[in-house]
Tab-separated table of N, CA, C and O in Angstrom:
chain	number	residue	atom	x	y	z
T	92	UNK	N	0.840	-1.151	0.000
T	92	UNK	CA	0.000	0.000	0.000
T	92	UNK	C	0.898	1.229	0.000
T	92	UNK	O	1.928	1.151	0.669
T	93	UNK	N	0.596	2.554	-0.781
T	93	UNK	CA	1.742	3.479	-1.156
T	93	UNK	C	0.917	4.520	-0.359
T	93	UNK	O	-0.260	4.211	-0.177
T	94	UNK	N	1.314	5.630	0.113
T	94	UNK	CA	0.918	6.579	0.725
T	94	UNK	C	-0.233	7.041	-0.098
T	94	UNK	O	-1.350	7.116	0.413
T	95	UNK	N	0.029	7.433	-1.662
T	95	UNK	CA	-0.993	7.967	-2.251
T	95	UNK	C	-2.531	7.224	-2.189
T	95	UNK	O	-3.473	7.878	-1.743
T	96	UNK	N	-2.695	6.086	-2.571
T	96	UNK	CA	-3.122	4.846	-2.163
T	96	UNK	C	-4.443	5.265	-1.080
T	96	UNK	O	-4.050	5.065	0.069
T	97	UNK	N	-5.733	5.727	-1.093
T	97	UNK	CA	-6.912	5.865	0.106
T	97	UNK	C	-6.621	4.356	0.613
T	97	UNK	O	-6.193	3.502	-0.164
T	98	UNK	N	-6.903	4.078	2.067
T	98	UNK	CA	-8.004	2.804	2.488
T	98	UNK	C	-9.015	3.301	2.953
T	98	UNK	O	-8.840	4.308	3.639
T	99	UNK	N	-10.034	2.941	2.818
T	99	UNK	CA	-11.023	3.437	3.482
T	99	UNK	C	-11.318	2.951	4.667
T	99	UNK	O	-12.385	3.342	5.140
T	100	UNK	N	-10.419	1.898	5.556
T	100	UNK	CA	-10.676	1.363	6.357
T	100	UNK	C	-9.482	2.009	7.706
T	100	UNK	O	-9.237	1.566	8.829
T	101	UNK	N	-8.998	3.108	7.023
T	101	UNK	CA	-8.359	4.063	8.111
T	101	UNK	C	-8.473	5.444	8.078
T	101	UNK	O	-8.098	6.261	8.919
T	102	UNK	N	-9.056	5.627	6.966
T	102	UNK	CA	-9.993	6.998	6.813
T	102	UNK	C	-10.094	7.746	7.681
T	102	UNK	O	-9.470	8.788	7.881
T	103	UNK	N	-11.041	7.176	8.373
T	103	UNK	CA	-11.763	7.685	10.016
T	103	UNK	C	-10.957	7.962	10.827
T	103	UNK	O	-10.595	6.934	11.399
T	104	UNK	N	-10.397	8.957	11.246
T	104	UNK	CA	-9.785	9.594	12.596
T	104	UNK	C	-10.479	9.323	13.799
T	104	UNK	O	-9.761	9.497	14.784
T	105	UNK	N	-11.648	8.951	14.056
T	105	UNK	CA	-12.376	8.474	15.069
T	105	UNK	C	-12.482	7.383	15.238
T	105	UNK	O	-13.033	7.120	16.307
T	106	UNK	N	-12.135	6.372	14.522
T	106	UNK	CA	-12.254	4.859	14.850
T	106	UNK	C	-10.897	4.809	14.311
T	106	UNK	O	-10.281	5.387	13.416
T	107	UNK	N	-10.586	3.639	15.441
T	107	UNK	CA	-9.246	3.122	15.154
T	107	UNK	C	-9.281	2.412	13.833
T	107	UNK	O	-10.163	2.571	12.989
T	108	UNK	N	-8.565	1.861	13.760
T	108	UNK	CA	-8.738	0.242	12.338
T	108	UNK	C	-8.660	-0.901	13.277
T	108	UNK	O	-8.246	-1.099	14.419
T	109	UNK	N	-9.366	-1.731	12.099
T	109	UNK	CA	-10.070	-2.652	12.710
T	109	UNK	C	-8.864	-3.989	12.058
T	109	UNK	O	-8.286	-4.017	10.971
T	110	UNK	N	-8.802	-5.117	13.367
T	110	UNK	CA	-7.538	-5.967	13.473
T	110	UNK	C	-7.432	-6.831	12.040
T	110	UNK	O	-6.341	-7.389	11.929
T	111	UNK	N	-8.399	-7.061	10.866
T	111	UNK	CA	-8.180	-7.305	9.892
T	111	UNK	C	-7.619	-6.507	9.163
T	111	UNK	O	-6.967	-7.027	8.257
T	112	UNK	N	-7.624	-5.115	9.225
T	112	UNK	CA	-7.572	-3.993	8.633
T	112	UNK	C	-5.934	-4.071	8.773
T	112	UNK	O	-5.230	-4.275	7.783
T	113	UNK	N	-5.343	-3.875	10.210
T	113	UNK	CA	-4.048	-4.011	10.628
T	113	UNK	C	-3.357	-5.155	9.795
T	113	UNK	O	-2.417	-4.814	9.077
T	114	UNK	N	-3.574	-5.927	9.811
T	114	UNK	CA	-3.124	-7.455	9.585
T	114	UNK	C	-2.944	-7.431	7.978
T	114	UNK	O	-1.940	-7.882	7.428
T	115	UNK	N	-3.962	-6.890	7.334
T	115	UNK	CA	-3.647	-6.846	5.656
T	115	UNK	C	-2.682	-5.401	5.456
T	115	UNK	O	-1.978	-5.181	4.470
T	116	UNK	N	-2.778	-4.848	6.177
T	116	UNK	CA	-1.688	-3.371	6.506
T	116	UNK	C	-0.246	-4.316	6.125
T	116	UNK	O	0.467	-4.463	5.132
T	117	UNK	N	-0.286	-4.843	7.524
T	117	UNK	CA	0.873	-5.184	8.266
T	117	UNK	C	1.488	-6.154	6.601
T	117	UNK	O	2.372	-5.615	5.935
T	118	UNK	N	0.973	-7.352	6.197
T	118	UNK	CA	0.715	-8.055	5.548
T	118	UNK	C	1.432	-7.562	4.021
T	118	UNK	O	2.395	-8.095	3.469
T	119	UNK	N	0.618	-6.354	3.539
T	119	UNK	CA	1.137	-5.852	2.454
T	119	UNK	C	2.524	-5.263	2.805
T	119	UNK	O	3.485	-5.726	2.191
T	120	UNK	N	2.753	-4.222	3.794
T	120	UNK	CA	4.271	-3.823	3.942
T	120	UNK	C	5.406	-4.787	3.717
T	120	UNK	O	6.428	-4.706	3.036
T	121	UNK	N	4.693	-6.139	4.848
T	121	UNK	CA	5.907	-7.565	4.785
T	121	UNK	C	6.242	-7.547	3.158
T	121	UNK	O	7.430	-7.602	2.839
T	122	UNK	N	5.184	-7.467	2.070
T	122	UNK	CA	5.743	-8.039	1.018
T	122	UNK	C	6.566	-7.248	0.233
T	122	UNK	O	7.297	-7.628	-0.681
T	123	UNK	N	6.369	-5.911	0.729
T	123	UNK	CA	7.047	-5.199	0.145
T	123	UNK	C	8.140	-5.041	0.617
T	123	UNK	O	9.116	-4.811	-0.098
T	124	UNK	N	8.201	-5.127	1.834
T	124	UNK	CA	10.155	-5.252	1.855
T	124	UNK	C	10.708	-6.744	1.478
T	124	UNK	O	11.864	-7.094	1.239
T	125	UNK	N	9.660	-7.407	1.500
T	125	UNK	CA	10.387	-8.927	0.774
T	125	UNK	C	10.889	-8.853	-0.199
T	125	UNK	O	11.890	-9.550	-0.368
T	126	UNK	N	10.459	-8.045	-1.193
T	126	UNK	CA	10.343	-7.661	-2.347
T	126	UNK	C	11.227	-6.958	-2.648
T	126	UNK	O	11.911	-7.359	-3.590
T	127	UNK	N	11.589	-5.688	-2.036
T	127	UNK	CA	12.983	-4.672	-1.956
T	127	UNK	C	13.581	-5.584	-1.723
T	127	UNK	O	13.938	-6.141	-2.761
T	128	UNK	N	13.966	-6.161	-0.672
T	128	UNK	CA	15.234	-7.356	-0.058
T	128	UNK	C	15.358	-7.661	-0.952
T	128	UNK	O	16.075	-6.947	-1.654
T	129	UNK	N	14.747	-8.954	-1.598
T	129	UNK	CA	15.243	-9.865	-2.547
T	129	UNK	C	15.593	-9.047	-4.277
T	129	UNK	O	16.182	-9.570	-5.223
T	130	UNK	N	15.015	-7.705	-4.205
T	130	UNK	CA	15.791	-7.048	-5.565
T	130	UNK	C	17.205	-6.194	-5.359
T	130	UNK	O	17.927	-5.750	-6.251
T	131	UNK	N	17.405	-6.086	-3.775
T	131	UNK	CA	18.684	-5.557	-3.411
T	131	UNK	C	19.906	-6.720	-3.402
T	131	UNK	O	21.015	-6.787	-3.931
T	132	UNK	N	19.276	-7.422	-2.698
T	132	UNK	CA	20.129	-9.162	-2.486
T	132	UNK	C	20.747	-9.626	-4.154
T	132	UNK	O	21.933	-9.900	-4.336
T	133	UNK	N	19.493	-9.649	-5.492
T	133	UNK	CA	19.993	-9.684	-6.391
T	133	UNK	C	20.796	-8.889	-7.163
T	133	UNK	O	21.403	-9.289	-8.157
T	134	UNK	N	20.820	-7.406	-6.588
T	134	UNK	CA	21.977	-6.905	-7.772
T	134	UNK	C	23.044	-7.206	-7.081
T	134	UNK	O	24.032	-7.667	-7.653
T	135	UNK	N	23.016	-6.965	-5.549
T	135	UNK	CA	24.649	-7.223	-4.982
T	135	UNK	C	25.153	-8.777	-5.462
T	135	UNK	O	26.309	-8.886	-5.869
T	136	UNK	N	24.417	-9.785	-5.418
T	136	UNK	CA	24.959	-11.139	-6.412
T	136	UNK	C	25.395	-10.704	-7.336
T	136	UNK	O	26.623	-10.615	-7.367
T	137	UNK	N	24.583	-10.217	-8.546
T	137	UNK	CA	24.925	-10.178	-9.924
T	137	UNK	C	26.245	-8.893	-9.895
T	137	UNK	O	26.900	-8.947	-10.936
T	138	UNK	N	26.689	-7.880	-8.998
T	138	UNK	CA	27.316	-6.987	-9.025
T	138	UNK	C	28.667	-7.431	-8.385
T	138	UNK	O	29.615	-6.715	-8.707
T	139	UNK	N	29.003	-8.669	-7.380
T	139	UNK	CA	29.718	-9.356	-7.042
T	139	UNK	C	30.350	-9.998	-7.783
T	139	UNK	O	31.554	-9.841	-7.984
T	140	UNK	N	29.264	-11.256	-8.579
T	140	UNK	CA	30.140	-12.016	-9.212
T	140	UNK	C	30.766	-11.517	-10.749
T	140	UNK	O	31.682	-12.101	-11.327
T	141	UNK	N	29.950	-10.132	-11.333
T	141	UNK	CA	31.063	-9.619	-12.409
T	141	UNK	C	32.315	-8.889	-11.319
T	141	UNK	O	33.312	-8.599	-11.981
T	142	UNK	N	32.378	-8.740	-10.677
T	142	UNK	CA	33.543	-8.141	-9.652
T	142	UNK	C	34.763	-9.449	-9.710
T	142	UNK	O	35.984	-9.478	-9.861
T	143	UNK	N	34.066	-10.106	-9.576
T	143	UNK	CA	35.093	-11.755	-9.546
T	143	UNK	C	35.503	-12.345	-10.389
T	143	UNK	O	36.589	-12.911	-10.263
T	144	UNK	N	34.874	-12.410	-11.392
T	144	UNK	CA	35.370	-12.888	-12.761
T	144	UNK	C	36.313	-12.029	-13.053
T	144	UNK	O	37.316	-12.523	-13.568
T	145	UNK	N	36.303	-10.478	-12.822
T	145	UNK	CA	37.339	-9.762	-13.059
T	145	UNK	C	38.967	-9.897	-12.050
T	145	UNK	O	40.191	-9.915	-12.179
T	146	UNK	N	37.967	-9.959	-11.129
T	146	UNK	CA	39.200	-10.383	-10.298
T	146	UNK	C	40.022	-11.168	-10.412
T	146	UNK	O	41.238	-11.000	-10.314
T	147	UNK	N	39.153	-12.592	-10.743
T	147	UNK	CA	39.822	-13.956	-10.728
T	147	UNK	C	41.118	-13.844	-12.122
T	147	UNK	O	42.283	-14.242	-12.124
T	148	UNK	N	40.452	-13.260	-13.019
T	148	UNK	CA	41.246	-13.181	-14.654
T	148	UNK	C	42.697	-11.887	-14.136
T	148	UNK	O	43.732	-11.787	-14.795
T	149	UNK	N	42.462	-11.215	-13.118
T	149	UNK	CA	43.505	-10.400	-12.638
T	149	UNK	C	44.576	-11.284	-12.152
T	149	UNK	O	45.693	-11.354	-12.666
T	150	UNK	N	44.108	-12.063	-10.966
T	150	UNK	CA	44.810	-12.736	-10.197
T	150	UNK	C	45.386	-14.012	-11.187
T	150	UNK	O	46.514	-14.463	-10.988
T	151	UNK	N	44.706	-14.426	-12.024
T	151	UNK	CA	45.279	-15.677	-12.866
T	151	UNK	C	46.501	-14.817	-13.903
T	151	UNK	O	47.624	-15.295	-13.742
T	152	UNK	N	46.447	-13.671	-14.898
T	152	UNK	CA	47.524	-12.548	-14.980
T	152	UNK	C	48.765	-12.550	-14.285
T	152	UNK	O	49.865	-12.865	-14.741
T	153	UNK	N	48.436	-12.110	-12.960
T	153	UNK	CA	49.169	-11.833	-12.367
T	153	UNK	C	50.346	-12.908	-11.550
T	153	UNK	O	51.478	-12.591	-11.186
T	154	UNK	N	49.618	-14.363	-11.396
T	154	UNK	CA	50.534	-15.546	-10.826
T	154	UNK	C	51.049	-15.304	-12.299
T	154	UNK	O	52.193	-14.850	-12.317
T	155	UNK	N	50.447	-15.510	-13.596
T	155	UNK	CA	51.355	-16.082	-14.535
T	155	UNK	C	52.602	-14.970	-14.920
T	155	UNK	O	53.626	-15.360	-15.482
T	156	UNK	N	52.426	-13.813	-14.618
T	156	UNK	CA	53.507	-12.876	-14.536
T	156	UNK	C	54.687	-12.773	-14.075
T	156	UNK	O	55.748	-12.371	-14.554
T	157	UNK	N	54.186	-13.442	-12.467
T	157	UNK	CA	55.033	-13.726	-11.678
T	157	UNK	C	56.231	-14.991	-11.744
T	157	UNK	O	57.352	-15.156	-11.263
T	158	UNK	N	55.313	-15.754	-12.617
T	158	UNK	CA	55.956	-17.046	-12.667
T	158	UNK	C	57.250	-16.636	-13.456
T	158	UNK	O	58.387	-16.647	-12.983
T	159	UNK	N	56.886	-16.258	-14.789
T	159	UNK	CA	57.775	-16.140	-15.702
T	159	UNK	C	58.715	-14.521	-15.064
T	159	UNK	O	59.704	-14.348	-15.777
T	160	UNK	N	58.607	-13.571	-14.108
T	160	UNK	CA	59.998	-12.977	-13.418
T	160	UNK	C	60.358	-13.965	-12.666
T	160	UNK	O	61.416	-14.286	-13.207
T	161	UNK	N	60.241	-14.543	-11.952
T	161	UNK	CA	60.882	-15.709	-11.133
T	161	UNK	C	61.689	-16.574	-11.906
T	161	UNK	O	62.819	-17.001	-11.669
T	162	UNK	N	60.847	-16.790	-12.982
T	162	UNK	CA	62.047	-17.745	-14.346
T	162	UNK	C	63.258	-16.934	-14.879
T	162	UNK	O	64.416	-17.263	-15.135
T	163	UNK	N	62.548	-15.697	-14.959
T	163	UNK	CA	63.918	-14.657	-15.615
T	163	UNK	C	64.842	-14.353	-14.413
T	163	UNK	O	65.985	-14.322	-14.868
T	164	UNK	N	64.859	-14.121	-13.117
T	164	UNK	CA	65.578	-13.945	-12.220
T	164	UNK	C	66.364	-15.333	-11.929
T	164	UNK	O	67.591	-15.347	-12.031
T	165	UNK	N	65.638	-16.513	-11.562
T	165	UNK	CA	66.325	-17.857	-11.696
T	165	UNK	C	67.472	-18.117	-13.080
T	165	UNK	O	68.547	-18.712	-13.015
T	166	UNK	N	66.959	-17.580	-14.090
T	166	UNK	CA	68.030	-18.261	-15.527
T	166	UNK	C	69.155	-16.902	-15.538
T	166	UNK	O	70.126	-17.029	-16.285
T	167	UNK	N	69.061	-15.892	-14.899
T	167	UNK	CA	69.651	-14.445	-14.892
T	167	UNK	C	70.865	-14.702	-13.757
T	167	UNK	O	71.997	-14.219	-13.754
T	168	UNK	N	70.284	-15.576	-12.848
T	168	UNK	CA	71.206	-15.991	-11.405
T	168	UNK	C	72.594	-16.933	-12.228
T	168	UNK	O	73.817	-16.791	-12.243
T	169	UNK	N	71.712	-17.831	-12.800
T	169	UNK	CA	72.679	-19.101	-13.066
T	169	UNK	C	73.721	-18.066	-14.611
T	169	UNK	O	74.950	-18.011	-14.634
T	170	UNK	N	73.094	-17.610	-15.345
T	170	UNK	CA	74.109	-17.072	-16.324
T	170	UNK	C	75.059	-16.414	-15.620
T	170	UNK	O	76.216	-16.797	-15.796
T	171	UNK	N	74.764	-15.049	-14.465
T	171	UNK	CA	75.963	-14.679	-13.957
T	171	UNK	C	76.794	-15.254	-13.073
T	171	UNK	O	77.890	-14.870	-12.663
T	172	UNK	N	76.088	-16.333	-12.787
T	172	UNK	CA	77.244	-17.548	-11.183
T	172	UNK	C	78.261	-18.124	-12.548
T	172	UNK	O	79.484	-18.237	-12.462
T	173	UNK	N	77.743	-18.329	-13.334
T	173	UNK	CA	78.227	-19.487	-14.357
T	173	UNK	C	80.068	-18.920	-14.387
T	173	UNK	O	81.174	-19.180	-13.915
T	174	UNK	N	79.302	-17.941	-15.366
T	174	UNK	CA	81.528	-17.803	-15.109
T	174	UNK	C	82.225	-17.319	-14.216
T	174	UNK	O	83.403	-17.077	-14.479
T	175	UNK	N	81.698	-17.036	-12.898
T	175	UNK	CA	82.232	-16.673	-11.767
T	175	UNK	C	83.048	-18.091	-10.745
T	175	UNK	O	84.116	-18.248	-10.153
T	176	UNK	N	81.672	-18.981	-11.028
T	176	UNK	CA	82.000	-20.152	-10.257
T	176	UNK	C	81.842	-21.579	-10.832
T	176	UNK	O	82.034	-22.647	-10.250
T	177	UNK	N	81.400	-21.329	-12.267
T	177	UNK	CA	81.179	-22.780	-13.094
T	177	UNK	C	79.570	-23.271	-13.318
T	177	UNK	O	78.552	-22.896	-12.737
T	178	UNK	N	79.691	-23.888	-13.991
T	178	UNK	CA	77.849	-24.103	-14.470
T	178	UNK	C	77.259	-24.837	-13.415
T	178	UNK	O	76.247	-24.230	-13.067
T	179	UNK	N	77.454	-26.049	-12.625
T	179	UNK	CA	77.238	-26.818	-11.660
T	179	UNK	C	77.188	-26.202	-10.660
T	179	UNK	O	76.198	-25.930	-9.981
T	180	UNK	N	78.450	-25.895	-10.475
T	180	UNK	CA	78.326	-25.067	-8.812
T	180	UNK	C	77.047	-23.707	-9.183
T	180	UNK	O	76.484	-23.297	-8.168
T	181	UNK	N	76.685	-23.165	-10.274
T	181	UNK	CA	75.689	-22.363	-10.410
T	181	UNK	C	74.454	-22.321	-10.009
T	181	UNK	O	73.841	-21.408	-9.457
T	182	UNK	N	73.901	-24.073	-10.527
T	182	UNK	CA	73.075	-25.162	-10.398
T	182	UNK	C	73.142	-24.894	-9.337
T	182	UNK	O	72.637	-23.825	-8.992
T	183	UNK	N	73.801	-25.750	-8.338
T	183	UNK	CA	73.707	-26.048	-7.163
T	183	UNK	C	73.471	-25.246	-6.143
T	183	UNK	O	72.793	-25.555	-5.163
T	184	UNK	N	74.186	-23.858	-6.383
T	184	UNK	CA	73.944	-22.638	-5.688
T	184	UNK	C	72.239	-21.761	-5.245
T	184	UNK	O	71.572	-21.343	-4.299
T	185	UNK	N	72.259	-21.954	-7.131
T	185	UNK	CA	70.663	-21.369	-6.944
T	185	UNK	C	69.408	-22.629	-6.552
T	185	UNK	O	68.428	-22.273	-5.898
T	186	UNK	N	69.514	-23.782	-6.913
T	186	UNK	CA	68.503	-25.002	-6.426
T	186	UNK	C	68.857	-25.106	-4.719
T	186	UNK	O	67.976	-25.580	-4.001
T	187	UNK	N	69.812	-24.774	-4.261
T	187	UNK	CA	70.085	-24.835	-2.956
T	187	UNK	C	69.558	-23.669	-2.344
T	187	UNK	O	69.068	-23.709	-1.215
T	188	UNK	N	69.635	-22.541	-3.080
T	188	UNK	CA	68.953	-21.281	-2.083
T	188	UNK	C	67.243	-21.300	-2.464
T	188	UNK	O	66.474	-20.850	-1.616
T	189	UNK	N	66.840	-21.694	-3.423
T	189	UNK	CA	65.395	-22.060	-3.827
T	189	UNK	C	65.284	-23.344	-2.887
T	189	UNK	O	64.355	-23.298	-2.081
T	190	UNK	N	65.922	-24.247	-2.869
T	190	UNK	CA	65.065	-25.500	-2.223
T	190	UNK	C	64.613	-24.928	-0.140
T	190	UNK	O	63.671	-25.239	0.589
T	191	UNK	N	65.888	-23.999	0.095
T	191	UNK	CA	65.917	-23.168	1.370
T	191	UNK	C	65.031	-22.300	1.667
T	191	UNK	O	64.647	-22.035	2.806
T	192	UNK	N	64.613	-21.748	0.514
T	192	UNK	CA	63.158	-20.682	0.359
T	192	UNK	C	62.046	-21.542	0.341
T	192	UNK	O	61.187	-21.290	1.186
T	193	UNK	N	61.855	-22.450	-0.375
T	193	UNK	CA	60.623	-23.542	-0.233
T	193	UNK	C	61.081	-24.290	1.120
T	193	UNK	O	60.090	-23.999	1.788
T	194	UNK	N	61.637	-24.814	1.724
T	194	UNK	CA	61.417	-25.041	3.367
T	194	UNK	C	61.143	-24.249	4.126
T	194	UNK	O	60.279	-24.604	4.928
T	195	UNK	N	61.709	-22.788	4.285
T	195	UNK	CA	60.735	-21.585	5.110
T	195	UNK	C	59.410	-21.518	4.854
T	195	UNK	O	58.627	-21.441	5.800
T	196	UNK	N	59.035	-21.532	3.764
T	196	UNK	CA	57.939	-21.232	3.681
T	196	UNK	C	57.010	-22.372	3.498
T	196	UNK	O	55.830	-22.024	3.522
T	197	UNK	N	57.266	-23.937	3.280
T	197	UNK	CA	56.610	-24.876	3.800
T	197	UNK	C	56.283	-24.999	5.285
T	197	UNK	O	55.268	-25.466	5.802
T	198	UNK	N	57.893	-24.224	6.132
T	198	UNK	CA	57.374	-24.183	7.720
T	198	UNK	C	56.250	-23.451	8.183
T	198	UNK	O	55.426	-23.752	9.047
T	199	UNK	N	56.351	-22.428	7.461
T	199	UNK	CA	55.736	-20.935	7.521
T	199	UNK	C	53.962	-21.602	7.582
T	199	UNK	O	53.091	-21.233	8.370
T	200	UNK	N	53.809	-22.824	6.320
T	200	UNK	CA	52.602	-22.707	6.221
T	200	UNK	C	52.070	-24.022	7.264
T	200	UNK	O	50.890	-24.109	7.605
T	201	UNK	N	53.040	-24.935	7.669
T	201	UNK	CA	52.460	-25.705	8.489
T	201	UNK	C	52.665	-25.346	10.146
T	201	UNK	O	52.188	-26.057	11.030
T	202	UNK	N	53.251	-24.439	10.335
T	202	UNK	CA	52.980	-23.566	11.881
T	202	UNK	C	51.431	-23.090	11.638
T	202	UNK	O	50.482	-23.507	12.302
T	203	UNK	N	51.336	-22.062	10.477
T	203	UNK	CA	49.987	-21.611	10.219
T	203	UNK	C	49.174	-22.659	10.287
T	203	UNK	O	48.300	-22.586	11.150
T	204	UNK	N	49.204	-23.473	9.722
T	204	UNK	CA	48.040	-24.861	9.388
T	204	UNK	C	47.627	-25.297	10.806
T	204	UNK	O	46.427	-25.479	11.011
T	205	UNK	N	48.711	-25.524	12.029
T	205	UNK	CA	48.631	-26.422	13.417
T	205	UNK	C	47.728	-25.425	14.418
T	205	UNK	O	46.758	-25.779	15.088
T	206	UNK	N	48.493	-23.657	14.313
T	206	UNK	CA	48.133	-22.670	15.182
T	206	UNK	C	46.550	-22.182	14.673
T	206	UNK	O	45.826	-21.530	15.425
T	207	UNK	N	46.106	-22.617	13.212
T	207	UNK	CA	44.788	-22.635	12.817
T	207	UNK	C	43.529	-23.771	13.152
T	207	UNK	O	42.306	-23.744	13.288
T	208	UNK	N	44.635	-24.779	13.194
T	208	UNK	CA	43.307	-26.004	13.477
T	208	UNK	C	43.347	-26.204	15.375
T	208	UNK	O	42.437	-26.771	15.980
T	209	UNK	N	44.523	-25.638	16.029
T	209	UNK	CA	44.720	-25.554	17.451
T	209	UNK	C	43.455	-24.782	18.513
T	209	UNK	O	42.943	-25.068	19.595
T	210	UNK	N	43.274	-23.329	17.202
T	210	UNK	CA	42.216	-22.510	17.617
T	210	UNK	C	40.866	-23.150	16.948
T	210	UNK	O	39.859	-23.145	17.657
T	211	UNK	N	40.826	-23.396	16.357
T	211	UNK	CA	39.361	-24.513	15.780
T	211	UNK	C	38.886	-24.882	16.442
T	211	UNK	O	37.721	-24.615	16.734
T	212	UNK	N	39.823	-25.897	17.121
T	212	UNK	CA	39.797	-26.949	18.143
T	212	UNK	C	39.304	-26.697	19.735
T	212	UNK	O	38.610	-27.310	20.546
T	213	UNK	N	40.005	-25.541	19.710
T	213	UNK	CA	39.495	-24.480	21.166
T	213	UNK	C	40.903	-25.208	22.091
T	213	UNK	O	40.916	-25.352	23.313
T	214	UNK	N	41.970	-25.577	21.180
T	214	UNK	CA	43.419	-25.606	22.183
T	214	UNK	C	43.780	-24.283	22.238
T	214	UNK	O	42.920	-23.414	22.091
T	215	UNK	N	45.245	-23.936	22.481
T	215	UNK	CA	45.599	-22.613	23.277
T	215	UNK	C	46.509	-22.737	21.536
T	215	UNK	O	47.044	-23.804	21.233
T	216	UNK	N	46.554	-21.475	20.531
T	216	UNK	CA	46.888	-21.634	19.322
T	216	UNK	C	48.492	-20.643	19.596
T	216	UNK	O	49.150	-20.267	18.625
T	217	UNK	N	48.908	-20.347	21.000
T	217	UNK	CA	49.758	-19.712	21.351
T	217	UNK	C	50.983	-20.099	20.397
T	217	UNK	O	51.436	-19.197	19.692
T	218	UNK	N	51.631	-21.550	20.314
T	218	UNK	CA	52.624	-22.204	20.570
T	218	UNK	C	53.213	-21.930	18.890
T	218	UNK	O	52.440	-21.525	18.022
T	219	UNK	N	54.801	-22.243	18.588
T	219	UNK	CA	55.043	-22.114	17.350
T	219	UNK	C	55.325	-23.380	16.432
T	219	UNK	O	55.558	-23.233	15.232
């Protein structure tokens, strides 16, 4: 029911409205915010998930960007070790400081993983 909208069943300034009267009141408002809700609820979906698709195609960009400086810094390492210290020892140098970076940060993620499922759990997630 819209303001412009007469009822004639509240018309009267001298009589209250009568509890059917209330009830189809009450009744029509419910549907109308059901109604707002569920057309607000749908654009924020539909306004989300083009947000994400964009996102996701950013973030997929951006690992593959990353990958290939990490390749150019890795093949950039070994060309300049090479005639400093030999092709092997180059090898060995940079797979040894990469295999050292992937154990920090394998630790890194299974401290995170224990101190996450510790607090889950409702243990004390203090510990390292």
């Amino acid at each position: 029911m819209t303001a412009s909208t007469p009822n004639p069943e509240f018309d009267d300034p001298g009589q209250p409205p009568t509890l059917p009267a209330v009830l189809r009141a009450l009744v029509e408002d419910a549907q109308t915010m059901v109604e707002a809700e569920a057309g607000f609820i749908k654009a924020a979906v539909a306004f989300v998930l083009g947000r994400v698709k964009s996102i996701a195609i950013a973030l997929v960009l951006a690992v593959f960007f990353l990958f290939f400086t990490l390749m150019a810094i890795v093949v950039g390492l070994l060309l300049a070790l090479a005639p400093m210290i030999g092709a092997w020892a180059a090898v060995a140098v940079v797979a040894g400081v990469l295999a050292l970076l992937t154990a920090i940060s394998a630790w890194f993620v299974i401290r995170g993983g224990r101190q996450m499922v510790a607090v889950l759990i409702g243990k004390s997630g203090g510990k390292s």
